[in-house]
Amino acid sequence: MKKTALLSLAIIFFTVNSCKQVNKQVQKEVDNQVKHKAHNPIIFADVPDPSMIRVDDTYYMSSTTMHMNPGVPIMKSKDLVNWELICYAYETLGNSDVLDLKNGKNTYGRGSWASSLRYHKGMFYVSTFSKSTGKTYIFSTKDPENEPWEKIEFEPSLHDNTIFFDDDGKVYMIWAAGKLSIAELKEDLSGVKEGTEKVLIENANAPAGDNIMLGAEGSQLFKVNGKYYLFNITWPRGGMRTVLIHRADSINGPWEGKLALQDLGVAQGGLIDTPDGRWFSYLFRDYGGVGRIPYLVPVAWEDGWPVLGEDGKVPEQLDLPVNKSLIPGIVNSDDFNRSEKDKDLPLVWQWNHNPDNSLWSVRERDGFLRLKTGRIDTSFVQARNTLTQRTIGPESTGSTMLDLSNMKEGDFAGLCLLQKEFGLVGVKIENGAKKIVMVSAQKGETKEVQSAPLNQDKIYFKAECDFKDRADKANFFYSLDGKSWVSIGETINMPYTLPHFMGYRFGLFNYATQNVGGYVDFDYFHITDKI
């Protein structure tokens, strides 16, 4: 009897332990699979209003950077997940007080908006529009990585337009919000062909109901198996941003619409397929201070309709290659060392508004970025030649070192986090003396939070950003030797505000408040994905 009991206990013990080992192995395999799969968001940084195409086995994407220049960034990828900047469609849209930050004017939150990227008969096209200039733009090139984009511009500014090359050789543009318009373009794309403009869909909001806060906009048109599919974003009042799809057998309609996705507020984008026949929808999500971040959702086809998501939900994991770091493809450190063949600025950099190219250089002093003053400014957001990069999530740190030897009375230079409610740390010259200053613009009130005297010509700054679970907090630090860091000022909140309409950006700045002709040399800018 005792032997039987002992044998039973041994069997139970062996079975339990075997199950534990099997469970551990299963969990390990599951963890391994998750570890080697892509996750959403595919880019944890401000890349809003995406438009995407595939050319053979390479994907290309355009996005919005509004008041930043150069503008309309173009990225490429081999796997839909890991992207790198390859060019911009333009250096500047033109010159005016609002674009040049002159006479107290600016174009924050405007500039150029949502673009439409297309590939047709060996040529890349990207269309966009600008409320700042009142114009519509179409850029084209055969080789975005090696050739410049040619620009066509015409009036008026067609809101959230999508350019579409049909199989019969006609070229169309769709635009507007709520009541959507369509027109055929001239053969040379120089404007709308007279007599072709008409209403495409009278009430594109209808599939989402009557109580709409944001009319259906962000049009992107696709043709799959002979049918036309029009993607739009809308926002029901009291709800979340929503994907709408309209379908038609003819580009002239009639159109039938469906609510295609309503989860996490992920919306605005379109369709992309892979060389092996899979389909995805690329969209974006508002995510607080870091900005609007791109997502992918799988697409299945049912009864001729694209069905977005998994059981109507946006998945965390994707059956695509694992995400790698956004460094160096989207942001990158820069030691400002340049050979003769190097471009002056890598693509990760953008200026806040149009730069004055006579007032900056990476050639005058080897290994340094020099920012000179050329006019008097009264506020940080109106100062010209602030050089910026995106912040990235879930957390990131930007740091720099400044040589202050050639500053003049009233000059102010340093490291910022740029948005309407900005924060910054810098050095001011007051009454012939240098002082370290932390400035905050929380809730619209700009104030000097803390200062400390400085008795040397070199200073190190860093800013730490926490975007985890929309914490949207940042802290600033300074160092006299680059090793020992001192916190300065207060923790700032980083809200996403519409007047600037973009995620927070690291920025290097220098401006004059009393005398022109001074300059500051930045030794480096380093970015990491940690705090």
mmCIF file of N, CA, C and O in Angstrom, residues 382-416:
data_model
loop_
_atom_site.group_PDB
_atom_site.id
_atom_site.type_symbol
_atom_site.label_atom_id
_atom_site.label_comp_id
_atom_site.label_asym_id
_atom_site.label_seq_id
_atom_site.Cartn_x
_atom_site.Cartn_y
_atom_site.Cartn_z
ATOM 1 N N GLN A 382 9.960 83.452 -32.037
ATOM 2 C CA GLN A 382 10.095 84.286 -33.226
ATOM 3 C C GLN A 382 11.548 84.370 -33.707
ATOM 4 O O GLN A 382 11.835 85.014 -34.720
ATOM 5 N N ALA A 383 12.464 83.724 -32.990
ATOM 6 C CA ALA A 383 13.874 83.764 -33.375
ATOM 7 C C ALA A 383 14.129 82.824 -34.554
ATOM 8 O O ALA A 383 13.588 81.724 -34.622
ATOM 9 N N ARG A 384 14.958 83.269 -35.472
ATOM 10 C CA ARG A 384 15.252 82.492 -36.666
ATOM 11 C C ARG A 384 16.426 81.531 -36.431
ATOM 12 O O ARG A 384 17.206 81.697 -35.495
ATOM 13 N N ASN A 385 16.533 80.545 -37.286
ATOM 14 C CA ASN A 385 17.670 79.618 -37.303
ATOM 15 C C ASN A 385 17.769 78.723 -36.075
ATOM 16 O O ASN A 385 18.866 78.403 -35.615
ATOM 17 N N THR A 386 16.636 78.308 -35.529
ATOM 18 C CA THR A 386 16.635 77.236 -34.537
ATOM 19 C C THR A 386 16.651 75.918 -35.296
ATOM 20 O O THR A 386 15.778 75.657 -36.125
ATOM 21 N N LEU A 387 17.660 75.099 -35.032
ATOM 22 C CA LEU A 387 17.876 73.850 -35.759
ATOM 23 C C LEU A 387 17.305 72.696 -34.945
ATOM 24 O O LEU A 387 17.671 72.527 -33.779
ATOM 25 N N THR A 388 16.408 71.894 -35.546
ATOM 26 C CA THR A 388 15.625 70.935 -34.766
ATOM 27 C C THR A 388 15.720 69.499 -35.275
ATOM 28 O O THR A 388 16.009 69.245 -36.442
ATOM 29 N N GLN A 389 15.452 68.585 -34.336
ATOM 30 C CA GLN A 389 15.200 67.170 -34.640
ATOM 31 C C GLN A 389 14.005 66.717 -33.817
ATOM 32 O O GLN A 389 13.713 67.279 -32.756
ATOM 33 N N ARG A 390 13.356 65.645 -34.300
ATOM 34 C CA ARG A 390 12.248 65.068 -33.543
ATOM 35 C C ARG A 390 12.719 64.545 -32.188
ATOM 36 O O ARG A 390 13.838 64.073 -32.057
ATOM 37 N N THR A 391 11.844 64.602 -31.198
ATOM 38 C CA THR A 391 11.979 63.757 -30.030
ATOM 39 C C THR A 391 11.431 62.390 -30.401
ATOM 40 O O THR A 391 10.664 62.254 -31.367
ATOM 41 N N ILE A 392 11.809 61.345 -29.670
ATOM 42 C CA ILE A 392 11.299 60.000 -29.940
ATOM 43 C C ILE A 392 10.854 59.348 -28.640
ATOM 44 O O ILE A 392 11.332 59.686 -27.557
ATOM 45 N N GLY A 393 9.905 58.413 -28.763
ATOM 46 C CA GLY A 393 9.393 57.708 -27.605
ATOM 47 C C GLY A 393 9.886 56.273 -27.577
ATOM 48 O O GLY A 393 10.442 55.790 -28.552
ATOM 49 N N PRO A 394 9.676 55.599 -26.459
ATOM 50 C CA PRO A 394 8.951 56.065 -25.269
ATOM 51 C C PRO A 394 9.716 57.076 -24.420
ATOM 52 O O PRO A 394 9.129 57.758 -23.591
ATOM 53 N N GLU A 395 11.060 57.161 -24.617
ATOM 54 C CA GLU A 395 11.813 58.194 -23.936
ATOM 55 C C GLU A 395 13.040 58.544 -24.760
ATOM 56 O O GLU A 395 13.493 57.754 -25.593
ATOM 57 N N SER A 396 13.553 59.742 -24.557
ATOM 58 C CA SER A 396 14.728 60.171 -25.311
ATOM 59 C C SER A 396 15.424 61.299 -24.582
ATOM 60 O O SER A 396 14.805 62.041 -23.806
ATOM 61 N N THR A 397 16.721 61.418 -24.858
ATOM 62 C CA THR A 397 17.546 62.461 -24.270
ATOM 63 C C THR A 397 18.352 63.142 -25.367
ATOM 64 O O THR A 397 18.946 62.469 -26.219
ATOM 65 N N GLY A 398 18.365 64.466 -25.357
ATOM 66 C CA GLY A 398 19.205 65.239 -26.263
ATOM 67 C C GLY A 398 20.212 66.034 -25.461
ATOM 68 O O GLY A 398 19.873 66.599 -24.416
ATOM 69 N N SER A 399 21.467 66.077 -25.927
ATOM 70 C CA SER A 399 22.501 66.806 -25.192
ATOM 71 C C SER A 399 23.436 67.524 -26.154
ATOM 72 O O SER A 399 23.578 67.137 -27.319
ATOM 73 N N THR A 400 24.087 68.581 -25.643
ATOM 74 C CA THR A 400 24.972 69.381 -26.485
ATOM 75 C C THR A 400 25.998 70.094 -25.616
ATOM 76 O O THR A 400 25.855 70.186 -24.393
ATOM 77 N N MET A 401 27.064 70.606 -26.270
ATOM 78 C CA MET A 401 28.051 71.448 -25.606
ATOM 79 C C MET A 401 28.222 72.724 -26.414
ATOM 80 O O MET A 401 28.285 72.673 -27.641
ATOM 81 N N LEU A 402 28.281 73.872 -25.733
ATOM 82 C CA LEU A 402 28.399 75.168 -26.393
ATOM 83 C C LEU A 402 29.704 75.851 -26.002
ATOM 84 O O LEU A 402 30.098 75.828 -24.827
ATOM 85 N N ASP A 403 30.327 76.482 -26.984
ATOM 86 C CA ASP A 403 31.415 77.413 -26.750
ATOM 87 C C ASP A 403 30.823 78.811 -26.833
ATOM 88 O O ASP A 403 30.324 79.238 -27.885
ATOM 89 N N LEU A 404 30.884 79.545 -25.728
ATOM 90 C CA LEU A 404 30.189 80.828 -25.580
ATOM 91 C C LEU A 404 31.106 82.036 -25.759
ATOM 92 O O LEU A 404 30.701 83.168 -25.501
ATOM 93 N N SER A 405 32.329 81.798 -26.231
ATOM 94 C CA SER A 405 33.360 82.839 -26.216
ATOM 95 C C SER A 405 32.981 84.095 -26.982
ATOM 96 O O SER A 405 33.476 85.191 -26.675
ATOM 97 N N ASN A 406 32.129 83.964 -27.975
ATOM 98 C CA ASN A 406 31.859 85.090 -28.875
ATOM 99 C C ASN A 406 30.429 85.611 -28.786
ATOM 100 O O ASN A 406 29.925 86.219 -29.729
ATOM 101 N N MET A 407 29.790 85.391 -27.651
ATOM 102 C CA MET A 407 28.469 85.971 -27.427
ATOM 103 C C MET A 407 28.590 87.451 -27.108
ATOM 104 O O MET A 407 29.605 87.922 -26.595
ATOM 105 N N LYS A 408 27.519 88.206 -27.394
ATOM 106 C CA LYS A 408 27.467 89.625 -27.086
ATOM 107 C C LYS A 408 26.379 89.905 -26.052
ATOM 108 O O LYS A 408 25.531 89.052 -25.773
ATOM 109 N N GLU A 409 26.427 91.101 -25.507
ATOM 110 C CA GLU A 409 25.430 91.524 -24.518
ATOM 111 C C GLU A 409 24.014 91.309 -25.062
ATOM 112 O O GLU A 409 23.685 91.724 -26.167
ATOM 113 N N GLY A 410 23.183 90.609 -24.261
ATOM 114 C CA GLY A 410 21.799 90.357 -24.647
ATOM 115 C C GLY A 410 21.581 89.066 -25.416
ATOM 116 O O GLY A 410 20.434 88.690 -25.672
ATOM 117 N N ASP A 411 22.660 88.374 -25.786
ATOM 118 C CA ASP A 411 22.512 87.120 -26.539
ATOM 119 C C ASP A 411 21.986 86.007 -25.631
ATOM 120 O O ASP A 411 22.241 85.987 -24.418
ATOM 121 N N PHE A 412 21.285 85.074 -26.247
ATOM 122 C CA PHE A 412 20.695 83.944 -25.518
ATOM 123 C C PHE A 412 20.828 82.712 -26.393
ATOM 124 O O PHE A 412 20.336 82.689 -27.528
ATOM 125 N N ALA A 413 21.505 81.668 -25.903
ATOM 126 C CA ALA A 413 21.764 80.460 -26.701
ATOM 127 C C ALA A 413 21.630 79.222 -25.833
ATOM 128 O O ALA A 413 21.916 79.260 -24.626
ATOM 129 N N GLY A 414 21.203 78.095 -26.452
ATOM 130 C CA GLY A 414 21.103 76.875 -25.680
ATOM 131 C C GLY A 414 20.365 75.760 -26.376
ATOM 132 O O GLY A 414 20.353 75.670 -27.613
ATOM 133 N N LEU A 415 19.725 74.924 -25.552
ATOM 134 C CA LEU A 415 19.023 73.714 -25.985
ATOM 135 C C LEU A 415 17.558 73.841 -25.597
ATOM 136 O O LEU A 415 17.239 74.174 -24.450
ATOM 137 N N CYS A 416 16.662 73.543 -26.549
ATOM 138 C CA CYS A 416 15.232 73.709 -26.274
ATOM 139 C C CYS A 416 14.453 72.439 -26.577
ATOM 140 O O CYS A 416 14.935 71.522 -27.243
#
